[in-house]
PDB file of C-alpha atoms in Angstrom:
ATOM      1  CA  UNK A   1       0.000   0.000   0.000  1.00 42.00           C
ATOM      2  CA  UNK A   2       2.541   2.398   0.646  1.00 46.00           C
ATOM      3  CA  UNK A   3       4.304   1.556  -2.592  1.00 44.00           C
ATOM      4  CA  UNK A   4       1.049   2.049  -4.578  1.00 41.00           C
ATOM      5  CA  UNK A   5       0.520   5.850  -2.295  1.00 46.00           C
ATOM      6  CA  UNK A   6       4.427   7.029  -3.004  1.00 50.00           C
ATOM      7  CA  UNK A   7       3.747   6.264  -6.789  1.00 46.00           C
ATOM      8  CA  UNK A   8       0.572   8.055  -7.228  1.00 49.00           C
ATOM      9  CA  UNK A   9       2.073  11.039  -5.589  1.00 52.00           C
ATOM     10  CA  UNK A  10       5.016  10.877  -7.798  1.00 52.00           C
ATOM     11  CA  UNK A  11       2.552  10.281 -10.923  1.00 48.00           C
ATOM     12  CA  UNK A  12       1.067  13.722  -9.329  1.00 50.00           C
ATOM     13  CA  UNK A  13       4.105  15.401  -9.106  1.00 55.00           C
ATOM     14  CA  UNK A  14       4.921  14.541 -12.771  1.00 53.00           C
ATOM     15  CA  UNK A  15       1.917  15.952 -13.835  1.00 47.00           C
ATOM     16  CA  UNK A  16       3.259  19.987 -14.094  1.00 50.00           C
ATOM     17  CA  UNK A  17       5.758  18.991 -16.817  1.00 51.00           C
ATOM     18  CA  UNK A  18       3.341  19.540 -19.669  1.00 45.00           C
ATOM     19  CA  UNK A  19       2.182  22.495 -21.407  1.00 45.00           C
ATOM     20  CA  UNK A  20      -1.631  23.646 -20.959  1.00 43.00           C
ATOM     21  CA  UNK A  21      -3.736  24.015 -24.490  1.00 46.00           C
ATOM     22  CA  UNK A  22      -6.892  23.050 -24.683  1.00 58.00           C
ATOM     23  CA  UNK A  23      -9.911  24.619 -22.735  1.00 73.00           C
ATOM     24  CA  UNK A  24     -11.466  23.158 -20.021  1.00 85.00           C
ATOM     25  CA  UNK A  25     -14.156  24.588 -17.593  1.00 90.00           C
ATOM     26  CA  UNK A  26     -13.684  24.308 -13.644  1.00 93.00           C
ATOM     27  CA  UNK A  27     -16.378  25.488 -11.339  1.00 96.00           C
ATOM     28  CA  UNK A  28     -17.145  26.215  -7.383  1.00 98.00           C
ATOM     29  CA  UNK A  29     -21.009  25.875  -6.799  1.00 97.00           C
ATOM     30  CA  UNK A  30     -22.320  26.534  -3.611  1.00 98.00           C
ATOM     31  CA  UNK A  31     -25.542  24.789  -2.939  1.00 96.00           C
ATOM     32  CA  UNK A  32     -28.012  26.868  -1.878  1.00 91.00           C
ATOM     33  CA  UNK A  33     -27.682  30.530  -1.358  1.00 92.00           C
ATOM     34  CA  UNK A  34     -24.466  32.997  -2.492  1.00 96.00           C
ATOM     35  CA  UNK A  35     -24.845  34.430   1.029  1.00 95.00           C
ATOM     36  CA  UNK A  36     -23.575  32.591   3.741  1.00 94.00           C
ATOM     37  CA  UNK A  37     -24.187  33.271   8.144  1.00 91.00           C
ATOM     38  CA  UNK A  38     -21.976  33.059  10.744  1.00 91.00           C
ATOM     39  CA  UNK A  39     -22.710  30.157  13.204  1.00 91.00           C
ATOM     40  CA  UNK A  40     -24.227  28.067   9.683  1.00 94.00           C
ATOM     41  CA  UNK A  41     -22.684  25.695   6.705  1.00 96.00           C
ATOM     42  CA  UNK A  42     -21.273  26.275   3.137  1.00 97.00           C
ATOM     43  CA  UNK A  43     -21.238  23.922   0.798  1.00 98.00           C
ATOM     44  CA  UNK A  44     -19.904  23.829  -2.326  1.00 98.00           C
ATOM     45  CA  UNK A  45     -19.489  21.606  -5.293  1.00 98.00           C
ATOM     46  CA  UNK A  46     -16.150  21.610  -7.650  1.00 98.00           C
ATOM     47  CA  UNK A  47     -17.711  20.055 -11.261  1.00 97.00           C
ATOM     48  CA  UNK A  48     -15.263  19.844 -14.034  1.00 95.00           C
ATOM     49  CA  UNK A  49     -16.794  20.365 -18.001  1.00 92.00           C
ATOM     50  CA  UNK A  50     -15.348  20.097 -21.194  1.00 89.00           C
ATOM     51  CA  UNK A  51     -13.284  16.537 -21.133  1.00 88.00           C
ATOM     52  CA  UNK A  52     -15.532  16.003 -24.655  1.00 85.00           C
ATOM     53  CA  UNK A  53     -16.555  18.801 -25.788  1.00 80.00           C
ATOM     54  CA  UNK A  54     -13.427  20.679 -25.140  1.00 64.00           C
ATOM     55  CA  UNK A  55     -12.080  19.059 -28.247  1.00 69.00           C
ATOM     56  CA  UNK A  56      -9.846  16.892 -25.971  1.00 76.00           C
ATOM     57  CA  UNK A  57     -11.676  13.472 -25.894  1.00 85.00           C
ATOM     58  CA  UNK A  58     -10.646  12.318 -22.722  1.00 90.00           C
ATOM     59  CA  UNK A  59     -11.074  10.960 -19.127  1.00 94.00           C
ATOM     60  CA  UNK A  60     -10.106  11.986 -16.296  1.00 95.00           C
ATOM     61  CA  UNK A  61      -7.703   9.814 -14.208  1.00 96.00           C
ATOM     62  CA  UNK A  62      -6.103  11.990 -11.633  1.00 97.00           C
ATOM     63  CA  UNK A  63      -6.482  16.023 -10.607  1.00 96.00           C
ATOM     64  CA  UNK A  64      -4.340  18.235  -7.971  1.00 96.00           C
ATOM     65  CA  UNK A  65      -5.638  21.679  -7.182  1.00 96.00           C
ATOM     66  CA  UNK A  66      -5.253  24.179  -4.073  1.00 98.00           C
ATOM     67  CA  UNK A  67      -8.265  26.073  -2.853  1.00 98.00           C
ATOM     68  CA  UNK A  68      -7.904  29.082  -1.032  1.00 98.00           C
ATOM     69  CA  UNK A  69     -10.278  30.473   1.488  1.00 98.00           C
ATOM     70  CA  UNK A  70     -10.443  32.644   4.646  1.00 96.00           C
ATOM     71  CA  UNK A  71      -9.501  30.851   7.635  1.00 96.00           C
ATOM     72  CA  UNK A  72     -11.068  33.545   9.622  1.00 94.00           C
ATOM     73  CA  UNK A  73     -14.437  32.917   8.200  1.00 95.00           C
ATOM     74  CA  UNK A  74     -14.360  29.870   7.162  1.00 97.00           C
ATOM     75  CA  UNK A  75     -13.339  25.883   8.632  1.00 97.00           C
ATOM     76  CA  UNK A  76     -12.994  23.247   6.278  1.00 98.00           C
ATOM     77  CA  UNK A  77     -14.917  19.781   7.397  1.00 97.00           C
ATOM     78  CA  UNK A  78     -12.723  16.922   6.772  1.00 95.00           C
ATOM     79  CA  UNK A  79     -15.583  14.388   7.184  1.00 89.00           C
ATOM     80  CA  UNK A  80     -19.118  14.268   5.906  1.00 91.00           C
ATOM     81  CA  UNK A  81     -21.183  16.395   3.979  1.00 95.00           C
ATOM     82  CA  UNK A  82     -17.490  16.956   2.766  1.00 96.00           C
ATOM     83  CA  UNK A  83     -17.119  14.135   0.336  1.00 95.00           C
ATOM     84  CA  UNK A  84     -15.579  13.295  -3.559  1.00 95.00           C
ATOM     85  CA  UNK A  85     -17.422  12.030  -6.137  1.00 95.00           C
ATOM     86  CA  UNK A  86     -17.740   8.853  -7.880  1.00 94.00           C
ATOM     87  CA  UNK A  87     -15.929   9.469 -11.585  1.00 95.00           C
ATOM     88  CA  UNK A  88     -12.751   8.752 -10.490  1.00 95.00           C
ATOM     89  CA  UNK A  89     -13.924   5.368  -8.750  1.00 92.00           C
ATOM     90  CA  UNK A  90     -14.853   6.800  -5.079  1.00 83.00           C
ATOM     91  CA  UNK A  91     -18.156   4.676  -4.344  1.00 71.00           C
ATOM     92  CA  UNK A  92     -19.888   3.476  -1.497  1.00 62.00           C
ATOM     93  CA  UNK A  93     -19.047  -0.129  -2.782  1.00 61.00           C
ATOM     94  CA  UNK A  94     -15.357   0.384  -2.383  1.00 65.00           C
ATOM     95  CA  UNK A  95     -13.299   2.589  -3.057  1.00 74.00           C
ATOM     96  CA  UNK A  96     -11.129   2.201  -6.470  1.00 91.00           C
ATOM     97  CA  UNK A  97      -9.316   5.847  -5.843  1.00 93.00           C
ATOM     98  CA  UNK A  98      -6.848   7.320  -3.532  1.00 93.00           C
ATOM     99  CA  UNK A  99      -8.119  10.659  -2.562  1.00 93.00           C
ATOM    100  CA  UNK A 100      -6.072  13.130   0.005  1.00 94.00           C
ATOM    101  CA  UNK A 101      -7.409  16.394   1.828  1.00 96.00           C
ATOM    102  CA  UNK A 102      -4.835  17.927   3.600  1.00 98.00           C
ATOM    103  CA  UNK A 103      -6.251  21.266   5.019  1.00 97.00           C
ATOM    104  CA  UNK A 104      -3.384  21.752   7.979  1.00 97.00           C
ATOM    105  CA  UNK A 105      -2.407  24.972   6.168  1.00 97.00           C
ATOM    106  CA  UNK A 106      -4.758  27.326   7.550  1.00 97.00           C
ATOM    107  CA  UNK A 107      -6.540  28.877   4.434  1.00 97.00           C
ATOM    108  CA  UNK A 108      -5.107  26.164   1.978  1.00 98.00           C
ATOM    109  CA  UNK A 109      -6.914  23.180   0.772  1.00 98.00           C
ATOM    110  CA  UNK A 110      -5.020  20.558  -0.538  1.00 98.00           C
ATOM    111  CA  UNK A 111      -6.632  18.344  -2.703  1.00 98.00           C
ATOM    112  CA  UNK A 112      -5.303  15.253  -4.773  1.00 97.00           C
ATOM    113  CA  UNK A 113      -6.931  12.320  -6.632  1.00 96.00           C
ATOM    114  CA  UNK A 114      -6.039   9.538  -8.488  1.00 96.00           C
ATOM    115  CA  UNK A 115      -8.300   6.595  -9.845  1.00 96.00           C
ATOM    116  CA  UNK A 116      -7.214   2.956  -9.686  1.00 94.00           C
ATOM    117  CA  UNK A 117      -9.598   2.136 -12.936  1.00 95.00           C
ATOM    118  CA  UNK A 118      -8.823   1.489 -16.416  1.00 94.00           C
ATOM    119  CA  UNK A 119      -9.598   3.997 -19.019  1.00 94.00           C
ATOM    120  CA  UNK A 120     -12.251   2.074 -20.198  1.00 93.00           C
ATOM    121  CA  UNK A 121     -14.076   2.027 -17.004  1.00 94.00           C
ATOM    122  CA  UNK A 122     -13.223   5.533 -16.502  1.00 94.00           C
ATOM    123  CA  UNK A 123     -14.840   6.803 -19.740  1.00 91.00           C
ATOM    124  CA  UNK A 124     -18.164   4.974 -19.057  1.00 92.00           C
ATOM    125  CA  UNK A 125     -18.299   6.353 -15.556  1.00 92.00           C
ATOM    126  CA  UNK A 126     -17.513   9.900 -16.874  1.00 94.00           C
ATOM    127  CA  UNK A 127     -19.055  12.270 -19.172  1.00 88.00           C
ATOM    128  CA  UNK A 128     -18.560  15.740 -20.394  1.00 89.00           C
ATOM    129  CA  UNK A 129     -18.812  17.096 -17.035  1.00 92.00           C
ATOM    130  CA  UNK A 130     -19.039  15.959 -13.366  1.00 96.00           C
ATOM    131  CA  UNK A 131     -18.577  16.668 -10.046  1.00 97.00           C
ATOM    132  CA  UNK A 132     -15.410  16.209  -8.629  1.00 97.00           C
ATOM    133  CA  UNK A 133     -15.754  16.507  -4.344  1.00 97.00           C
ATOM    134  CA  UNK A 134     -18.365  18.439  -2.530  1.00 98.00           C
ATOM    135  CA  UNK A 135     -16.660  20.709   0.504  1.00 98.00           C
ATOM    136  CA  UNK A 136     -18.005  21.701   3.649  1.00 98.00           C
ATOM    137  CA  UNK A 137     -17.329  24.658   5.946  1.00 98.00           C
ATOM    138  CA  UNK A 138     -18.990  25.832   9.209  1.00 97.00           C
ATOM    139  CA  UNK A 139     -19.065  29.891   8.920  1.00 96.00           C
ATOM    140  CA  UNK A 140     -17.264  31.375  11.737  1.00 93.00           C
ATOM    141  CA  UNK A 141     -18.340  34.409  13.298  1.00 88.00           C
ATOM    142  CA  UNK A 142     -16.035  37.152  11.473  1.00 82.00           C
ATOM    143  CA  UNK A 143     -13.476  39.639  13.647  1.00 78.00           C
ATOM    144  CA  UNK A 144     -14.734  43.071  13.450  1.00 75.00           C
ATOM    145  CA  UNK A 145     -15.430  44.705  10.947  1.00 79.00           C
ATOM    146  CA  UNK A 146     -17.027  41.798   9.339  1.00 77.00           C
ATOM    147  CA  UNK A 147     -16.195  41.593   5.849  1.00 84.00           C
ATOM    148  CA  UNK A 148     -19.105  42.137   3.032  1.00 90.00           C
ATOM    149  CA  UNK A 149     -17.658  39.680   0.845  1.00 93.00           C
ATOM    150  CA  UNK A 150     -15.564  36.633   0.613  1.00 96.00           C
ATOM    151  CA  UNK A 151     -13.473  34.761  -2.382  1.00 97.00           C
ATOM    152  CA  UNK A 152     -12.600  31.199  -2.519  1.00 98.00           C
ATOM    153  CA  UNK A 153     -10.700  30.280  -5.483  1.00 97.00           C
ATOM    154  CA  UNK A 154      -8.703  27.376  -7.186  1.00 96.00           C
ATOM    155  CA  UNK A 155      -5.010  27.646  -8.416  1.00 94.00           C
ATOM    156  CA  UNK A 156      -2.222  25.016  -9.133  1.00 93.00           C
ATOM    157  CA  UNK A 157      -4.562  23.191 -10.834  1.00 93.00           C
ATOM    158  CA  UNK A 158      -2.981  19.398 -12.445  1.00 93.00           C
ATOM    159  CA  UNK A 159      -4.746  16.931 -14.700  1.00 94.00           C
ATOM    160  CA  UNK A 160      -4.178  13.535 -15.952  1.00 95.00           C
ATOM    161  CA  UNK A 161      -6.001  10.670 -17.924  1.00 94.00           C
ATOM    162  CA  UNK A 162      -5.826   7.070 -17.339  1.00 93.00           C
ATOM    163  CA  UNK A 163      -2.672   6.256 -18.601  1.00 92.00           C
ATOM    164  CA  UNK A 164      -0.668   8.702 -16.502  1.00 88.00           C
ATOM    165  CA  UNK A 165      -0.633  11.609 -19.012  1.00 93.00           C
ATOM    166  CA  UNK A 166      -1.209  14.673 -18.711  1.00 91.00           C
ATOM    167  CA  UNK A 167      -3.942  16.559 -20.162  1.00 88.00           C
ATOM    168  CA  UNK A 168      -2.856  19.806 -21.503  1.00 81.00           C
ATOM    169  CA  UNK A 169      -5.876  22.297 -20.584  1.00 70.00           C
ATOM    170  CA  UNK A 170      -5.991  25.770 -20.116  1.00 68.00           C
ATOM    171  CA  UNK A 171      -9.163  27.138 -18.308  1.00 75.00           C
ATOM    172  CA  UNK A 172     -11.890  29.750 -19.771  1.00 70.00           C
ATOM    173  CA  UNK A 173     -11.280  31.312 -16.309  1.00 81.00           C
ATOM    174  CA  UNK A 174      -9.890  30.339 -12.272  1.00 85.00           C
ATOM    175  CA  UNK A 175     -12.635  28.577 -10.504  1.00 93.00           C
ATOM    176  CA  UNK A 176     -14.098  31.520  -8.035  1.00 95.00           C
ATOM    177  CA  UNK A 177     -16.768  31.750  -5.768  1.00 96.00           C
ATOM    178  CA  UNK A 178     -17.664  35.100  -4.562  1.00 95.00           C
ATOM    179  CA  UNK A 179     -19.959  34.892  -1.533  1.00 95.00           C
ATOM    180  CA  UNK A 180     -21.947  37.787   0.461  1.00 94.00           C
ATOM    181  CA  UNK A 181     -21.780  37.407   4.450  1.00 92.00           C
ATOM    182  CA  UNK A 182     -24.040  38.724   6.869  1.00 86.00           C
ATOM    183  CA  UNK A 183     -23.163  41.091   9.278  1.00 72.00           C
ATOM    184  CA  UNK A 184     -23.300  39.120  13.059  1.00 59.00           C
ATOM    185  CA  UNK A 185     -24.099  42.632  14.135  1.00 52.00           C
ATOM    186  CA  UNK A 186     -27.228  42.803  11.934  1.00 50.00           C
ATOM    187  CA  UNK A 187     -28.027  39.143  12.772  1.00 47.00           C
ATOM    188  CA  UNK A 188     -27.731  40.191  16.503  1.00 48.00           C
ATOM    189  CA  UNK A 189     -29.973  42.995  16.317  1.00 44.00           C
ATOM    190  CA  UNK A 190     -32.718  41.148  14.537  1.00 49.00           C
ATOM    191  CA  UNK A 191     -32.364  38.006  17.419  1.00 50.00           C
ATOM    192  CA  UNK A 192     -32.665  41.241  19.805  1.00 44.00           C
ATOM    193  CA  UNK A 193     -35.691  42.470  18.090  1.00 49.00           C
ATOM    194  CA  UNK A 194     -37.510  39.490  17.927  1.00 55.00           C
ATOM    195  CA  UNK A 195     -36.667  38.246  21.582  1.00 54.00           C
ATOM    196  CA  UNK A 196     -38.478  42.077  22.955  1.00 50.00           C
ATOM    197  CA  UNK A 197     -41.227  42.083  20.681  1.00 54.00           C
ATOM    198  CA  UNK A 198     -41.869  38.448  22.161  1.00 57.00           C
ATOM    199  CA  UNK A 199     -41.238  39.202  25.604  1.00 51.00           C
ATOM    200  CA  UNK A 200     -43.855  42.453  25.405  1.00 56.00           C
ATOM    201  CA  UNK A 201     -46.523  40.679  24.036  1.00 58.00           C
ATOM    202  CA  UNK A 202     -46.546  38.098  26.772  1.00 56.00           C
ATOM    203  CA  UNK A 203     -46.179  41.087  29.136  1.00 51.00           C
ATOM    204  CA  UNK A 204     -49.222  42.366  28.266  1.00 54.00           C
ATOM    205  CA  UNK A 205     -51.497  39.156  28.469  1.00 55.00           C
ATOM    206  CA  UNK A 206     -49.975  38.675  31.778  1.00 51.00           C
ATOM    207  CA  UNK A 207     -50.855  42.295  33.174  1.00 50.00           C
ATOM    208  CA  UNK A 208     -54.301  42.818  35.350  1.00 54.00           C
ATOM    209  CA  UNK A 209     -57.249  43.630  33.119  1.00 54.00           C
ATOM    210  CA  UNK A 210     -55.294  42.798  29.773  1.00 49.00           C
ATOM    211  CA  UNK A 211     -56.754  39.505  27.842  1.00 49.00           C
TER     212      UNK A 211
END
């Protein structure tokens, strides 16, 4: 086993050799809303398009990327909802990939792939698009001042087929997800609103002469 893990990270580290040229089309999804809370969950989906209709007729057999995010705001989940998906060979039968999340740089997501299937397998598991892993963050409550906005993006992105090559890609654009985040301040105030309005009413129903 550890002969099979020290040669699919060496396959990975082979994998920046090659020059990028066809277009590919990486995305971040959240699911749900673009606005996120403090105290709740993000989730997002990374889908890959384009290994057909790209022009590069392809499957996909490994993939490295780093995701960067605010540490401040946001803490990756190692376990579930965060999970990958099943193109590269990740069931719930068994597993037929090695898959890595290494999140111990604050910030920095590490993520690495590689399927243990044929290319023949791979190709009728895969189509033109799929989803690669689905990541989950709880939503920290920001220092002050809370930030409007915040960017998680993809870079140092690495792709191979089957047979160990690489595919030479070069994305329409960097994966980025731009989210809105509510103010805890605002979120406060409204929990402060609602709590008075509450207590008054039951106040007054419990005052002499009020029904």
């Amino acid at each position: 086993m550890k002969k099979l893990l020290t040669a699919a990270m060496l396959w990975l580290a082979c994998l920046s050799c090659a020059p990028m040229a066809q277009a590919l089309q990486m995305t971040l999804v959240p699911r749900g809303s673009y606005q996120i809370a403090p105290g709740g969950m993000l989730l997002v989906d990374l889908n890959i398009a384009g290994l057909q209709s790209g022009g590069l007729s392809t499957e996909l057999g490994a993939f490295h990327l780093d995701l960067y995010y605010d540490p401040d705001l946001l803490f990756y989940l190692p376990g579930a909802p965060s999970g990958w998906g099943t193109a590269l060979g990740q069931t719930g039968g068994g597993a037929q990939a090695l898959a890595f999340a290494d999140a111990s740089t604050p910030g920095l997501l590490h993520l690495d792939e590689v399927s243990l299937l044929d290319g023949l397998t791979l190709g009728q598991l895969q189509g033109d698009g799929f989803r690669l892993a689905t990541l989950a963050f709880q939503v920290r409550v920001p220092p002050f001042p809370a930030p409007a906005n915040t960017i998680l993006f993809a870079d140092d992105i690495l792709l191979g087929d089957a047979g160990g090559n690489v595919i030479p890609v070069a994305l329409d654009q960097v994966p980025i997800l731009i989210l809105q985040v509510d103010e805890p301040g605002t979120l406060a105030l409204l929990g402060l609103g609602m709590g008075a309005l509450a207590w008054q009413r039951r106040r007054g129903r419990l005052l002499p002469g009020r029904t």
